[in-house]
Short mmCIF file of C-alpha atoms in Angstrom, two decimals:
data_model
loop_
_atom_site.label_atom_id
_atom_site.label_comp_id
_atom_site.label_asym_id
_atom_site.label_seq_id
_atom_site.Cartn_x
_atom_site.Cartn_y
_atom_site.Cartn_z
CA UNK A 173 -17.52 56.31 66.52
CA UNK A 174 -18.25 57.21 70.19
CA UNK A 175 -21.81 57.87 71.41
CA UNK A 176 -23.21 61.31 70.91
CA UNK A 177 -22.93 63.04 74.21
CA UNK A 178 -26.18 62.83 76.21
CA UNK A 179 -28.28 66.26 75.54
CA UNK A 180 -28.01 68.58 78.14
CA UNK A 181 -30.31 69.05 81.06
CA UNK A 182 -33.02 71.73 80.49
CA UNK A 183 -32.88 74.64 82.75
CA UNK A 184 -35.60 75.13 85.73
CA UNK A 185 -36.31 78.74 86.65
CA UNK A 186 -36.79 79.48 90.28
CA UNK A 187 -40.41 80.43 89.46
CA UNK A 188 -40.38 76.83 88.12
CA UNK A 189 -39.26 75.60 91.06
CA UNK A 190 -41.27 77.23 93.06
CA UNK A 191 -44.57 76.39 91.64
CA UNK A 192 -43.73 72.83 91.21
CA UNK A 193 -42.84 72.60 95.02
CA UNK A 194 -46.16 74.25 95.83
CA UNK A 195 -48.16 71.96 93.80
CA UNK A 196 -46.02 69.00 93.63
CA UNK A 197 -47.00 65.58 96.07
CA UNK A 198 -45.26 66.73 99.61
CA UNK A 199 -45.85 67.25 102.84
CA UNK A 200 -46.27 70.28 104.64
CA UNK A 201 -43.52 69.61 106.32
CA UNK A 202 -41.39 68.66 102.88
CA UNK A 203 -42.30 71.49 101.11
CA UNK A 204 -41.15 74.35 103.84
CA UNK A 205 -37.79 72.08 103.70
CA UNK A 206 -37.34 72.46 100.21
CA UNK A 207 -38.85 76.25 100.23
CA UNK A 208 -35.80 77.11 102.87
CA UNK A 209 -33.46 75.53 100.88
CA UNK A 210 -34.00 77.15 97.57
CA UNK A 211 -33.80 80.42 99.69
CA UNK A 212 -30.93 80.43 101.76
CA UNK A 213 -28.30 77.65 99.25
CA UNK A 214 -25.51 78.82 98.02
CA UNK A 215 -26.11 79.66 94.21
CA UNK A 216 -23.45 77.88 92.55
CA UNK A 217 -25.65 74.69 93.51
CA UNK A 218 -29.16 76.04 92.62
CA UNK A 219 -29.43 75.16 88.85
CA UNK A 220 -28.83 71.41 89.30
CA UNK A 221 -31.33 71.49 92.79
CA UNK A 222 -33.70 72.62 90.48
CA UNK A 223 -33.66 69.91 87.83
CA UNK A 224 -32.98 67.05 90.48
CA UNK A 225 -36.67 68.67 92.18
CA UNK A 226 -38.43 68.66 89.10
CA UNK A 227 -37.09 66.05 86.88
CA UNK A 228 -36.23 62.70 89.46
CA UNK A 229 -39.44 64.15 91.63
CA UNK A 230 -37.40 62.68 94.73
CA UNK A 231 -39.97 61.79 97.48
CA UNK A 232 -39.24 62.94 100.91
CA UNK A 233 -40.28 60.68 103.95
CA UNK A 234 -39.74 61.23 107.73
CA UNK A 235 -38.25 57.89 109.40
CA UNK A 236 -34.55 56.82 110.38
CA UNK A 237 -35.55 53.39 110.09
CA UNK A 238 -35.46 53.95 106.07
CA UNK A 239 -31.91 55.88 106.05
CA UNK A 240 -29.72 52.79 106.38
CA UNK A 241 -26.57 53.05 108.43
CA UNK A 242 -26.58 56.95 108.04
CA UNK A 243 -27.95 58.61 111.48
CA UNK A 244 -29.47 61.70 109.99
CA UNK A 245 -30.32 61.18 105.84
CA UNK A 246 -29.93 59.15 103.41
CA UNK A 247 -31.19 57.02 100.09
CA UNK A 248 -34.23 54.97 100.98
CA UNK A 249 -34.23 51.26 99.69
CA UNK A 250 -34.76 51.33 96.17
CA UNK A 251 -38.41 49.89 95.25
CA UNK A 252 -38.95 47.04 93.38
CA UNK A 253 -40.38 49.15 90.64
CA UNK A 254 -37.73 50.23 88.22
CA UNK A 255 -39.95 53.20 87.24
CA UNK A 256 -40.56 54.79 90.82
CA UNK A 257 -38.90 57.80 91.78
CA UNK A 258 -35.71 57.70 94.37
CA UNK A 259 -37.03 58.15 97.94
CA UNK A 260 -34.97 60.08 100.67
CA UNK A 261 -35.43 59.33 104.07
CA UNK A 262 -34.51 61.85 106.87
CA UNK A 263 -34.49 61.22 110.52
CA UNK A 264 -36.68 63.23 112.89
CA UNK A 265 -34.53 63.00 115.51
CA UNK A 266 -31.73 60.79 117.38
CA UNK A 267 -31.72 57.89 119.16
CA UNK A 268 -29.57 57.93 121.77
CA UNK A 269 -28.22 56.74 125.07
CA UNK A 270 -25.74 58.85 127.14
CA UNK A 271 -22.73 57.40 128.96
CA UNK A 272 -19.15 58.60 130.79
CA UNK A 273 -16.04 57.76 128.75
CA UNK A 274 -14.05 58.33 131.99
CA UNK A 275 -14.83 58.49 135.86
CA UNK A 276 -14.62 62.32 135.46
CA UNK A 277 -15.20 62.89 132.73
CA UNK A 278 -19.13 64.49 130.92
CA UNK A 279 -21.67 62.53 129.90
CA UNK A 280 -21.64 62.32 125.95
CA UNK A 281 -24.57 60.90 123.35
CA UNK A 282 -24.00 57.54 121.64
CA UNK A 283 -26.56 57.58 118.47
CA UNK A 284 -27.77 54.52 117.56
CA UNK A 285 -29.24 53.56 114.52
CA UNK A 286 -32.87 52.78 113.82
CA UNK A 287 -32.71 50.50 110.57
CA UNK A 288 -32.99 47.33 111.24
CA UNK A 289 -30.31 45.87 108.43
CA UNK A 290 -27.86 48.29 109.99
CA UNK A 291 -28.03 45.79 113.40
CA UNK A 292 -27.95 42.61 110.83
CA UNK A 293 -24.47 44.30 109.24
CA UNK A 294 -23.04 44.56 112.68
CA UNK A 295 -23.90 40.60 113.60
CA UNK A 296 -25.84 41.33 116.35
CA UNK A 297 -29.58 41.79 117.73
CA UNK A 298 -30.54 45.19 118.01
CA UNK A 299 -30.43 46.64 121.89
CA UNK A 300 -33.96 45.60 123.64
CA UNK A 301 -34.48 49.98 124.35
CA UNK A 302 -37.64 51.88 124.60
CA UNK A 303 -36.22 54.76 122.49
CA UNK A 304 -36.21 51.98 119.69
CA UNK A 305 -39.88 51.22 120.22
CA UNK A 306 -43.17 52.46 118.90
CA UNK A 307 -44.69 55.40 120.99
CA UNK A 308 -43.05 53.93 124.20
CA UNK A 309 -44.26 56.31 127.47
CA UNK A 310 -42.31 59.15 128.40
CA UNK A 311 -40.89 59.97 131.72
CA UNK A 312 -39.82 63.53 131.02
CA UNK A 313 -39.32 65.79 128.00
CA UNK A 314 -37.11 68.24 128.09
CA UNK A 315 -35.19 70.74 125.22
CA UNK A 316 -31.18 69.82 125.50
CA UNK A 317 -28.39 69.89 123.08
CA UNK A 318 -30.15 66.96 120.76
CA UNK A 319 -33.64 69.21 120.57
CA UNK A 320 -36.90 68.13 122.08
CA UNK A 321 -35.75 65.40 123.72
CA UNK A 322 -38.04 62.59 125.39
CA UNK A 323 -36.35 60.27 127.94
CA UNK A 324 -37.73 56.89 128.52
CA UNK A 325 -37.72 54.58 131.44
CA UNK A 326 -34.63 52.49 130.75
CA UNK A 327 -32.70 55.88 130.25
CA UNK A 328 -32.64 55.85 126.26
CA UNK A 329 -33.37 58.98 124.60
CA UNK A 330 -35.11 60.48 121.75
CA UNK A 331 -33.72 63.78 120.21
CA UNK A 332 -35.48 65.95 117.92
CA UNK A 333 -33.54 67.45 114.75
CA UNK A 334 -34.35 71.03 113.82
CA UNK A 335 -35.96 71.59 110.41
CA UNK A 336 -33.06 73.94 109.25
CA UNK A 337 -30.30 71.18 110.07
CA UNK A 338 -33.04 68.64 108.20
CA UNK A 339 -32.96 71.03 105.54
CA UNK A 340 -29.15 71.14 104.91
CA UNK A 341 -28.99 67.09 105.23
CA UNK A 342 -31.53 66.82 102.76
CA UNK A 343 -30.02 69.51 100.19
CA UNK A 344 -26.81 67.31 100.41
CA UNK A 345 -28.86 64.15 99.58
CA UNK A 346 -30.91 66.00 97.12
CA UNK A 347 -27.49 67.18 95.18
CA UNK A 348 -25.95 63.95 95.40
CA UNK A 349 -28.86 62.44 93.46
CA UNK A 350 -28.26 65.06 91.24
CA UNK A 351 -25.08 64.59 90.35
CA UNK A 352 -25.13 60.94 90.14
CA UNK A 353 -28.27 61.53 87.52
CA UNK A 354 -26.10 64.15 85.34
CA UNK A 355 -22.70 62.01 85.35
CA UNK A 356 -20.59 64.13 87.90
CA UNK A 357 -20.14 61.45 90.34
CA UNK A 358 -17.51 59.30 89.07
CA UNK A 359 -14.86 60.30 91.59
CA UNK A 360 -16.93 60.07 94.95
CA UNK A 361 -14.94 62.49 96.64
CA UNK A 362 -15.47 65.19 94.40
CA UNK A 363 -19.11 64.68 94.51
CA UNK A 364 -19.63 64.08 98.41
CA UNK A 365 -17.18 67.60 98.93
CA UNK A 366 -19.01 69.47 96.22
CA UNK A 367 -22.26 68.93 97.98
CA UNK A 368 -21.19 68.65 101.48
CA UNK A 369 -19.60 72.31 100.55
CA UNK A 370 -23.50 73.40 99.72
CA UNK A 371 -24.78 72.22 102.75
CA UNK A 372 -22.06 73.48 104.74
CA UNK A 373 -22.65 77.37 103.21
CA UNK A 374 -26.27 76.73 103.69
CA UNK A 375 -25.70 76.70 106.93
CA UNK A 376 -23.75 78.93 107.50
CA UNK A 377 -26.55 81.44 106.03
CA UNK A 378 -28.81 80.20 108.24
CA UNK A 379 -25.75 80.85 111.33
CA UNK A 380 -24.94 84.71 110.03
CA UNK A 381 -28.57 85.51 110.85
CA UNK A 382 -29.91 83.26 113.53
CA UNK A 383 -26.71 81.89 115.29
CA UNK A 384 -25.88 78.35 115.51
CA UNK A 385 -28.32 76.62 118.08
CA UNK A 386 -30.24 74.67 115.45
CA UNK A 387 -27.57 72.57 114.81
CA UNK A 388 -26.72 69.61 117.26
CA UNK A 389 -23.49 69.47 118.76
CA UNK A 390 -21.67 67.49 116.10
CA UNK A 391 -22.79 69.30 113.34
CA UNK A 392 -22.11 72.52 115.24
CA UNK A 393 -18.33 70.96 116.03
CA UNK A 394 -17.91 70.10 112.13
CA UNK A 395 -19.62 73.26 110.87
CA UNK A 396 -17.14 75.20 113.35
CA UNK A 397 -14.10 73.42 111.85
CA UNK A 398 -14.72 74.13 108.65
CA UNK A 399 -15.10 77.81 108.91
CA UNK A 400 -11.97 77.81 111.25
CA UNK A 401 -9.84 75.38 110.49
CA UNK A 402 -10.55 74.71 106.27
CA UNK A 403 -6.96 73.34 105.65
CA UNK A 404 -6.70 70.65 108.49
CA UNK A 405 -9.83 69.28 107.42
CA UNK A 406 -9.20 67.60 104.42
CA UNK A 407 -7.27 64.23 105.43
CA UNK A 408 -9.86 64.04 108.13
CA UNK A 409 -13.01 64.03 105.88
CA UNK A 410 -11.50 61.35 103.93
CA UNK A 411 -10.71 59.74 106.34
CA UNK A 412 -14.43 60.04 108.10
CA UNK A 413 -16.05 58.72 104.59
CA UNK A 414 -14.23 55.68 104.80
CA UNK A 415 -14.68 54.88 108.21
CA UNK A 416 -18.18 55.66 108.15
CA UNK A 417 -20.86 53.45 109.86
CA UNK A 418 -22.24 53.29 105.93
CA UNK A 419 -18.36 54.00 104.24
CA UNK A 420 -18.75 56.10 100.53
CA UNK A 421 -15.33 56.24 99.99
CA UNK A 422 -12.13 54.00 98.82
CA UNK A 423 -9.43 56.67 100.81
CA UNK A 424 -6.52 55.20 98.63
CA UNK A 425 -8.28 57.21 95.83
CA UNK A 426 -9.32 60.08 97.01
CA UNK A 427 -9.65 63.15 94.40
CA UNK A 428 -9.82 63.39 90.54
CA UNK A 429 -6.31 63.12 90.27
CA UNK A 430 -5.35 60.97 92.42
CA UNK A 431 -8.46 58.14 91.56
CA UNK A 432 -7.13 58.47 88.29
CA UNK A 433 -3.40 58.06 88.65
CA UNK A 434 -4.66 54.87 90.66
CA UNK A 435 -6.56 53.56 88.03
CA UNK A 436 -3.72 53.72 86.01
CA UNK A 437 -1.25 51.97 88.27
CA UNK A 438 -3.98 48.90 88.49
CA UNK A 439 -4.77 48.71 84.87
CA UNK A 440 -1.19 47.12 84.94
CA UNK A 441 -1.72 44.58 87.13
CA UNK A 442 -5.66 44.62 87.23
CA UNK A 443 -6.07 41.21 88.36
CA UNK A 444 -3.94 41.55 91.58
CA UNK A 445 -5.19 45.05 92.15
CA UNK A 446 -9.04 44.15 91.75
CA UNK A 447 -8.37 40.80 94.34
CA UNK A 448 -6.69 43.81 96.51
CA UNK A 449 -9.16 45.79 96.54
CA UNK A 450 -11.92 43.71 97.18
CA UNK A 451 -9.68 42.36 100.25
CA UNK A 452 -9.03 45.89 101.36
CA UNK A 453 -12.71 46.63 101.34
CA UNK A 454 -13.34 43.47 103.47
CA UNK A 455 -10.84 44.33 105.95
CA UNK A 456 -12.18 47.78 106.34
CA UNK A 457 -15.38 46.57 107.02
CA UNK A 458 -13.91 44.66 109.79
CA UNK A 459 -12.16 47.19 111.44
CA UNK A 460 -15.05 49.30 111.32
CA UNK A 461 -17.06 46.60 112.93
CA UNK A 462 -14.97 45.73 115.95
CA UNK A 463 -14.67 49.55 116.37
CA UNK A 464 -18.35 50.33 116.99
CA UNK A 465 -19.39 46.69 119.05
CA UNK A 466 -16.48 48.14 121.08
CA UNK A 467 -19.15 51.66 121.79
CA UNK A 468 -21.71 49.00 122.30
CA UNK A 469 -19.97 46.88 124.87
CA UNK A 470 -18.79 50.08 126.47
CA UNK A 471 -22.56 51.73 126.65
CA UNK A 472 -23.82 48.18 128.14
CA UNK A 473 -26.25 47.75 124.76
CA UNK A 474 -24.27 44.80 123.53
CA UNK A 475 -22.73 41.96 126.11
CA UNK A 476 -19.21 40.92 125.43
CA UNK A 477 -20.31 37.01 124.33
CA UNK A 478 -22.45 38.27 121.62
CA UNK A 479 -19.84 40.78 120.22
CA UNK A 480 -17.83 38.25 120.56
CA UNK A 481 -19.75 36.04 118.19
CA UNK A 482 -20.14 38.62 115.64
CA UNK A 483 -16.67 39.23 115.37
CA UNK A 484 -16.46 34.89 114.84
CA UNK A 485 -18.78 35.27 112.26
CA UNK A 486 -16.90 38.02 110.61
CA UNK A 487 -13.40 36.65 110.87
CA UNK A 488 -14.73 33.14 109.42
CA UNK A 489 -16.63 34.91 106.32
CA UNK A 490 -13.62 36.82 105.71
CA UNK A 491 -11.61 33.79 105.83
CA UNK A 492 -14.15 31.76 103.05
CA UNK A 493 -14.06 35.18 101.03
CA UNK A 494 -10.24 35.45 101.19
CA UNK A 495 -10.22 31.66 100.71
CA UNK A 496 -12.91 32.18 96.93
CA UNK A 497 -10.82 34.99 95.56
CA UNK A 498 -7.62 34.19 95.63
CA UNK A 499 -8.79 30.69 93.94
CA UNK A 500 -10.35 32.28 91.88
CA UNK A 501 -9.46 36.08 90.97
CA UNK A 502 -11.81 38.51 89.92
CA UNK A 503 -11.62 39.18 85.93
CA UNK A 504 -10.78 42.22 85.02
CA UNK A 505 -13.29 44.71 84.13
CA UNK A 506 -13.67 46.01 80.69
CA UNK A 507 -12.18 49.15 79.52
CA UNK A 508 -14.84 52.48 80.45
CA UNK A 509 -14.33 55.30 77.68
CA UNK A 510 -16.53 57.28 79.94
CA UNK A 511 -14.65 57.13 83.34
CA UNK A 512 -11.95 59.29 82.30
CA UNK A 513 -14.30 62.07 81.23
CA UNK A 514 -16.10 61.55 84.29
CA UNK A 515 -13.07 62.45 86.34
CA UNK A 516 -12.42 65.47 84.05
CA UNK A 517 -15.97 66.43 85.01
CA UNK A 518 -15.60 65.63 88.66
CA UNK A 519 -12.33 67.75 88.98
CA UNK A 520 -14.86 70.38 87.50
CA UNK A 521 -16.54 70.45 90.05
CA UNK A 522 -13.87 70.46 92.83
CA UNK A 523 -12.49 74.08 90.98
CA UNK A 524 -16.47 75.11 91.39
CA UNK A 525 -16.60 73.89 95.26
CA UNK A 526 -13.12 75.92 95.73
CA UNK A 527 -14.15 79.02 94.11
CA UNK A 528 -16.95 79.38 96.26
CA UNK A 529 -15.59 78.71 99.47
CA UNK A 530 -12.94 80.70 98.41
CA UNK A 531 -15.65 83.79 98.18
CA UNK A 532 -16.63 83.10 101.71
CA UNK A 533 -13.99 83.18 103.22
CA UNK A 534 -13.40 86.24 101.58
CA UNK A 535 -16.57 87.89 102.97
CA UNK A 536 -15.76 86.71 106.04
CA UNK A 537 -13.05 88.32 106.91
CA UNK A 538 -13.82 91.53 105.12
CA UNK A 539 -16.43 91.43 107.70
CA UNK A 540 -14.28 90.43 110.60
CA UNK A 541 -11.74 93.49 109.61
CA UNK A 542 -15.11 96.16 109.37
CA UNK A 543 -15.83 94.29 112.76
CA UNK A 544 -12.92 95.43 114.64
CA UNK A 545 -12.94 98.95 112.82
#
C-alpha cells in the first residue's frame, strides 16, 4: 500500500505570528520586514507565511555576497549542519557601474554581483572595483533611482534598496521555502508564479497608498507590466527564469500541464531524453555565459583575452561532458508515485494565483471607472 499522506501543517494565527516575530532571534531590521509583510500580503498567501515563520524559523541576514547569482535575494549556502535552519540572504543595495549602450543614447546601471562563486561560474576574476570592496571611501553620496547611492573613485556605485522592495523579495523567498517544505513545488513554474504573484500584490499595496518610488527602476518596469500588460507577460517570465544569471526553470516544461505531458513523452525514450536534457541544460548555461561576459567586455570590467579564455574553458568542458554522456548515458530514473500528485497540487495553486489576480484586476478597474465618474 502507498504511504499515508504526510499530516497536515498546523495552522498559525496572526496573533501567533505576531508574537513569535516579536520574540523570535531577529534583527531590528528583520523583524519590521516581516511585521510589513504580514500587514500589507495578499491573504491568499498568509496561512503558509505563517507556518514557514514559525515552523523552518528561516534566519534573515543582510549581505549580497551570501545570495548567489541572484542580485537582490536569495537561499544562503546551506550549512554543514543538517539540523540548522535555511538562511535567506537579502542584498542591501546594488552594485553597480553605469555605462552608454549607444553614443546618444542614457546612461543605464549594470548590477554586478557580489558572491564570489557567481565570478568562479562565469570563468573569470571578479572586476578589481571599489564598490566591491570593504568600506572603500566615498567621493559623493547622493539619492538617485538605485536609493542612497555612494559613488566611489573609479566610478562604481553602491545603491541602497528600500526596506518595502526588501520586504516583497524576501516574502517571495520566504513562500518559496514554504512551498518547497509542504510539497507544492514540483512544477517550478507554478511555484515561482504563485509567489512571485504575492510579492507582486504586495506591492502593489504598498503603490495604492504611497506611490511607486520605493521600488528601483526594474522592479518599477516589471511591477508596471504586470498591472498593464498581464497577458503579454507570460512567455516572457519563462523565458526570464531560464535565462536567469542563477536559471530556476527548464522552459520546455513550463506549467502543470505541460511538465507533465513532457514527462510523459520522455518516459518513452527516457534514456535519450535524460542525455537531452542534461545537454540542453549545458548549452543553456553557455549561452547565458557568453551573453553576460559580452555586458562585461562592453562596461570595460572584463578584457576581451580573459573572456575569451572563459569561453575556452567552457567550450572544452562542454566538449568532455558531451564526450562522458553520450558514452555513457544517464540511467533512467526510477518511477516517482509522488510527482504526479505534486503536479496536481502545483496546478492548485496556479487556479489560487489566478483567482486572486483575477480580484485585482477587478478592483482596479472598478476604481478606474469611479475615477473618471
Amino acid at each position: 500500500p502507498p504511504p499515508p499522506p504526510p499530516p497536515k501543517p498546523a495552522a498559525v494565527s496572526a496573533a501567533d505570528y505576531d508574537k513569535f516575530v516579536s520574540d523570535g532571534p531577529y534583527s531590528r531590521e528583520s523583524k519590521d520586514l516581516l511585521a510589513l509583510i504580514a500587514k500589507r500580503a495578499p491573504d491568499f498567501c498568509l496561512p503558509l507565511l505563517r507556518r514557514t515563520v514559525v515552523g523552518a524559523l528561516p534566519q534573515i541576514v543582510f549581505d549580497g555576497r551570501l545570495s548567489g547569482a541572484a542580485l537582490r535575494a536569495g537561499p544562503a549556502p546551506a550549512s554543514a549542519d543538517p539540523s540548522a535552519p535555511p538562511t535567506i540572504a537579502l542584498s542591501p543595495g546594488p552594485v553597480f557601474v553605469e555605462r552608454r549602450r549607444g553614443l546618444f543614447s542614457p546612461r543605464e546601471a549594470l548590477l554586478l554581483p557580489e558572491a564570489p562563486q557567481a565570478w568562479v561560474e562565469l570563468g573569470v576574476p571578479a572586476p578589481a572595483l571599489d564598490a566591491l570592496k570593504a568600506q572603500p571611501p566615498v567621493v559623493a553620496a547622493r539619492n538617485g533611482a538605485w536609493g542612497a547611492t555612494r559613488e566611489y573613485a573609479d566610478g562604481s556605485r553602491r545603491g541602497t534598496y528600500s526596506p518595502q522592495e526588501q520586504a516583497g523579495e524576501l516574502l517571495e523567498q520566504l513562500l518559496l521555502l514554504g512551498l518547497r517544505r509542504e510539497g507544492f513545488a514540483t512544477s517550478e513554474y507554478a511555484a515561482r508564479r504563485w509567489a512571485r504573484v504575492a510579492k507582486l500584490m504586495f506591492w502593489t499595496s504598498l503603490k495604492n497608498d504611497f506611490g511607486d518610488a520605493f521600488l528601483d527602476p526594474d522592479r518599477r518596469g516589471e511591477l508596471d507590466d504586470w498591472l498593464d500588460h498581464p497577458d503579454e507577460l507570460d512567455d516572457a517570465l519563462v523565458a526570464s527564469w531560464a535565462s536567469a544569471r542563477d536559471p530556476v526553470l527548464d522552459p520546455r516544461r513550463g506549467p502543470p500541464a505541460d511538465e507533465r505531458a513532457f514527462d510523459e513523452k520522455a518516459r518513452l525514450t527516457c534514456v535519450r531524453s535524460n542525455l537531452q536534457d542534461l545537454l540542453t541544460a549545458a548549452a543553456r548555461r553557455r549561452a547565458r555565459r557568453v551573453g553576460l561576459l559580452e555586458e562585461l567586455i562592453d562596461a570595460g570590467l572584463v578584457s576581451s583575452s580573459a573572456a575569451k579564455d572563459s569561453a575556452q574553458a567552457a567550450a572544452d568542458a562542454a566538449r568532455t561532458t558531451r564526450r562522458i554522456l553520450v558514452a555513457h548515458p544517464p540511467a533512467c530514473p526510477a518511477d516517482d508515485p509522488a510527482r504526479a500528485g505534486g503536479l496536481r497540487k502545483s496546478a492548485l495553486l496556479l487556479a489560487e494565483v489566478a483567482r486572486a489576480e483575477s480580484a485585482l484586476r477587478e478592483r482596479r478597474a472598478e476604481a478606474g471607472d469611479h475615477a473618471t465618474r
